[in-house]
PDB file of C-alpha atoms in Angstrom:
ATOM      1  CA  UNK A  13     102.842 -23.179 -78.758  1.00  0.00           C
ATOM      2  CA  UNK A  14     103.283 -19.823 -77.069  1.00  0.00           C
ATOM      3  CA  UNK A  15     105.739 -17.250 -78.380  1.00  0.00           C
ATOM      4  CA  UNK A  16     107.660 -17.416 -75.076  1.00  0.00           C
ATOM      5  CA  UNK A  17     107.866 -21.217 -75.037  1.00  0.00           C
ATOM      6  CA  UNK A  18     110.997 -22.853 -76.389  1.00  0.00           C
ATOM      7  CA  UNK A  19     110.776 -25.591 -78.990  1.00  0.00           C
ATOM      8  CA  UNK A  20     112.262 -28.145 -76.583  1.00  0.00           C
ATOM      9  CA  UNK A  21     109.662 -27.337 -73.902  1.00  0.00           C
ATOM     10  CA  UNK A  22     106.849 -27.567 -76.453  1.00  0.00           C
ATOM     11  CA  UNK A  23     108.140 -30.916 -77.781  1.00  0.00           C
ATOM     12  CA  UNK A  24     108.426 -32.326 -74.250  1.00  0.00           C
ATOM     13  CA  UNK A  25     104.857 -31.222 -73.449  1.00  0.00           C
ATOM     14  CA  UNK A  26     103.604 -32.739 -76.727  1.00  0.00           C
ATOM     15  CA  UNK A  27     105.424 -36.045 -76.157  1.00  0.00           C
ATOM     16  CA  UNK A  28     103.947 -36.318 -72.655  1.00  0.00           C
ATOM     17  CA  UNK A  29     100.431 -36.280 -74.175  1.00  0.00           C
ATOM     18  CA  UNK A  30     101.113 -38.814 -76.925  1.00  0.00           C
ATOM     19  CA  UNK A  31     100.149 -42.455 -76.630  1.00  0.00           C
ATOM     20  CA  UNK A  32     103.044 -44.824 -75.988  1.00  0.00           C
ATOM     21  CA  UNK A  33     103.964 -47.186 -78.799  1.00  0.00           C
ATOM     22  CA  UNK A  34     102.255 -50.508 -78.158  1.00  0.00           C
ATOM     23  CA  UNK A  35      99.148 -49.037 -76.484  1.00  0.00           C
ATOM     24  CA  UNK A  36      95.947 -51.003 -77.093  1.00  0.00           C
ATOM     25  CA  UNK A  37      92.525 -49.690 -78.098  1.00  0.00           C
ATOM     26  CA  UNK A  38      89.217 -51.586 -78.260  1.00  0.00           C
ATOM     27  CA  UNK A  39      86.349 -50.701 -80.631  1.00  0.00           C
ATOM     28  CA  UNK A  40      82.902 -52.345 -80.713  1.00  0.00           C
ATOM     29  CA  UNK A  41      82.426 -53.853 -84.187  1.00  0.00           C
ATOM     30  CA  UNK A  42      79.259 -52.608 -85.857  1.00  0.00           C
ATOM     31  CA  UNK A  43      78.905 -49.760 -83.326  1.00  0.00           C
ATOM     32  CA  UNK A  44      82.088 -47.679 -83.721  1.00  0.00           C
ATOM     33  CA  UNK A  45      80.605 -44.656 -81.935  1.00  0.00           C
ATOM     34  CA  UNK A  46      79.289 -46.692 -78.982  1.00  0.00           C
ATOM     35  CA  UNK A  47      80.810 -46.604 -75.515  1.00  0.00           C
ATOM     36  CA  UNK A  48      82.964 -49.623 -74.679  1.00  0.00           C
ATOM     37  CA  UNK A  49      80.660 -51.054 -72.011  1.00  0.00           C
ATOM     38  CA  UNK A  50      77.581 -51.006 -74.245  1.00  0.00           C
ATOM     39  CA  UNK A  51      76.650 -54.085 -76.294  1.00  0.00           C
ATOM     40  CA  UNK A  52      78.534 -56.521 -74.002  1.00  0.00           C
ATOM     41  CA  UNK A  53      77.920 -59.547 -76.280  1.00  0.00           C
ATOM     42  CA  UNK A  54      79.178 -57.900 -79.492  1.00  0.00           C
ATOM     43  CA  UNK A  55      82.684 -58.657 -80.832  1.00  0.00           C
ATOM     44  CA  UNK A  56      85.439 -56.069 -80.379  1.00  0.00           C
ATOM     45  CA  UNK A  57      88.394 -55.124 -82.550  1.00  0.00           C
ATOM     46  CA  UNK A  58      91.624 -54.765 -80.559  1.00  0.00           C
ATOM     47  CA  UNK A  59      94.156 -52.445 -82.225  1.00  0.00           C
ATOM     48  CA  UNK A  60      97.744 -51.570 -81.290  1.00  0.00           C
ATOM     49  CA  UNK A  61      99.338 -48.114 -81.727  1.00  0.00           C
ATOM     50  CA  UNK A  62     102.618 -48.284 -83.660  1.00  0.00           C
ATOM     51  CA  UNK A  63     103.549 -44.626 -83.203  1.00  0.00           C
ATOM     52  CA  UNK A  64     101.876 -43.553 -86.436  1.00  0.00           C
ATOM     53  CA  UNK A  65      98.610 -45.477 -86.854  1.00  0.00           C
ATOM     54  CA  UNK A  66      96.335 -48.077 -85.224  1.00  0.00           C
ATOM     55  CA  UNK A  67      97.138 -51.590 -86.498  1.00  0.00           C
ATOM     56  CA  UNK A  68      94.435 -54.292 -86.063  1.00  0.00           C
ATOM     57  CA  UNK A  69      95.712 -56.880 -83.585  1.00  0.00           C
ATOM     58  CA  UNK A  70      92.858 -59.342 -82.978  1.00  0.00           C
ATOM     59  CA  UNK A  71      89.101 -59.664 -82.518  1.00  0.00           C
ATOM     60  CA  UNK A  72      87.721 -60.394 -79.053  1.00  0.00           C
ATOM     61  CA  UNK A  73      84.374 -62.260 -78.926  1.00  0.00           C
ATOM     62  CA  UNK A  74      82.828 -60.020 -76.223  1.00  0.00           C
ATOM     63  CA  UNK A  75      83.407 -57.209 -73.724  1.00  0.00           C
ATOM     64  CA  UNK A  76      84.872 -59.443 -71.004  1.00  0.00           C
ATOM     65  CA  UNK A  77      87.423 -61.016 -73.347  1.00  0.00           C
ATOM     66  CA  UNK A  78      88.424 -57.576 -74.660  1.00  0.00           C
ATOM     67  CA  UNK A  79      89.005 -56.313 -71.118  1.00  0.00           C
ATOM     68  CA  UNK A  80      91.153 -59.351 -70.303  1.00  0.00           C
ATOM     69  CA  UNK A  81      93.282 -58.659 -73.403  1.00  0.00           C
ATOM     70  CA  UNK A  82      93.468 -54.941 -72.671  1.00  0.00           C
ATOM     71  CA  UNK A  83      94.603 -55.383 -69.061  1.00  0.00           C
ATOM     72  CA  UNK A  84      96.749 -58.500 -69.540  1.00  0.00           C
ATOM     73  CA  UNK A  85      94.674 -60.896 -67.411  1.00  0.00           C
ATOM     74  CA  UNK A  86      95.419 -64.568 -68.043  1.00  0.00           C
ATOM     75  CA  UNK A  87      92.699 -67.224 -68.154  1.00  0.00           C
ATOM     76  CA  UNK A  88      89.063 -66.357 -67.532  1.00  0.00           C
ATOM     77  CA  UNK A  89      89.866 -63.578 -65.048  1.00  0.00           C
ATOM     78  CA  UNK A  90      88.220 -65.299 -62.088  1.00  0.00           C
ATOM     79  CA  UNK A  91      90.307 -65.002 -58.924  1.00  0.00           C
ATOM     80  CA  UNK A  92      89.680 -67.841 -56.454  1.00  0.00           C
ATOM     81  CA  UNK A  93      88.539 -66.650 -53.060  1.00  0.00           C
ATOM     82  CA  UNK A  94      90.244 -67.672 -49.836  1.00  0.00           C
ATOM     83  CA  UNK A  95      88.198 -70.036 -47.678  1.00  0.00           C
ATOM     84  CA  UNK A  96      86.008 -68.286 -45.142  1.00  0.00           C
ATOM     85  CA  UNK A  97      87.459 -68.041 -41.646  1.00  0.00           C
ATOM     86  CA  UNK A  98      85.219 -68.888 -38.682  1.00  0.00           C
ATOM     87  CA  UNK A  99      83.856 -65.758 -37.055  1.00  0.00           C
ATOM     88  CA  UNK A 100      85.099 -64.868 -33.632  1.00  0.00           C
ATOM     89  CA  UNK A 101      82.616 -64.257 -30.835  1.00  0.00           C
ATOM     90  CA  UNK A 102      82.081 -60.485 -30.411  1.00  0.00           C
ATOM     91  CA  UNK A 103      83.620 -58.938 -27.310  1.00  0.00           C
ATOM     92  CA  UNK A 104      82.799 -55.924 -25.191  1.00  0.00           C
ATOM     93  CA  UNK A 105      80.681 -54.842 -22.267  1.00  0.00           C
ATOM     94  CA  UNK A 106      77.736 -54.007 -24.484  1.00  0.00           C
ATOM     95  CA  UNK A 107      77.500 -57.602 -25.739  1.00  0.00           C
ATOM     96  CA  UNK A 108      75.411 -60.169 -23.896  1.00  0.00           C
ATOM     97  CA  UNK A 109      77.375 -63.165 -22.593  1.00  0.00           C
TER      98      UNK A 109
END
């Protein structure tokens, strides 16, 4: 906090940086200091921020399941593809007939 900054401005700047209540965090169990994408087969602890501390929410069996929980994806996360459309014959003078 600067001497010239008002308390209201400082509080607004501080609140903008804080995590929102209900935010989720994922930690690799057994490797707390590891990056989230490492050890993809290891279980993950999913915690929720309550405004004061991280509360354990659930345990995800692997990285993919943790990402589905974190981003709110239902099911297995596989999006069915649209059927392939037949390709149109290329046009233009540079193409052979």
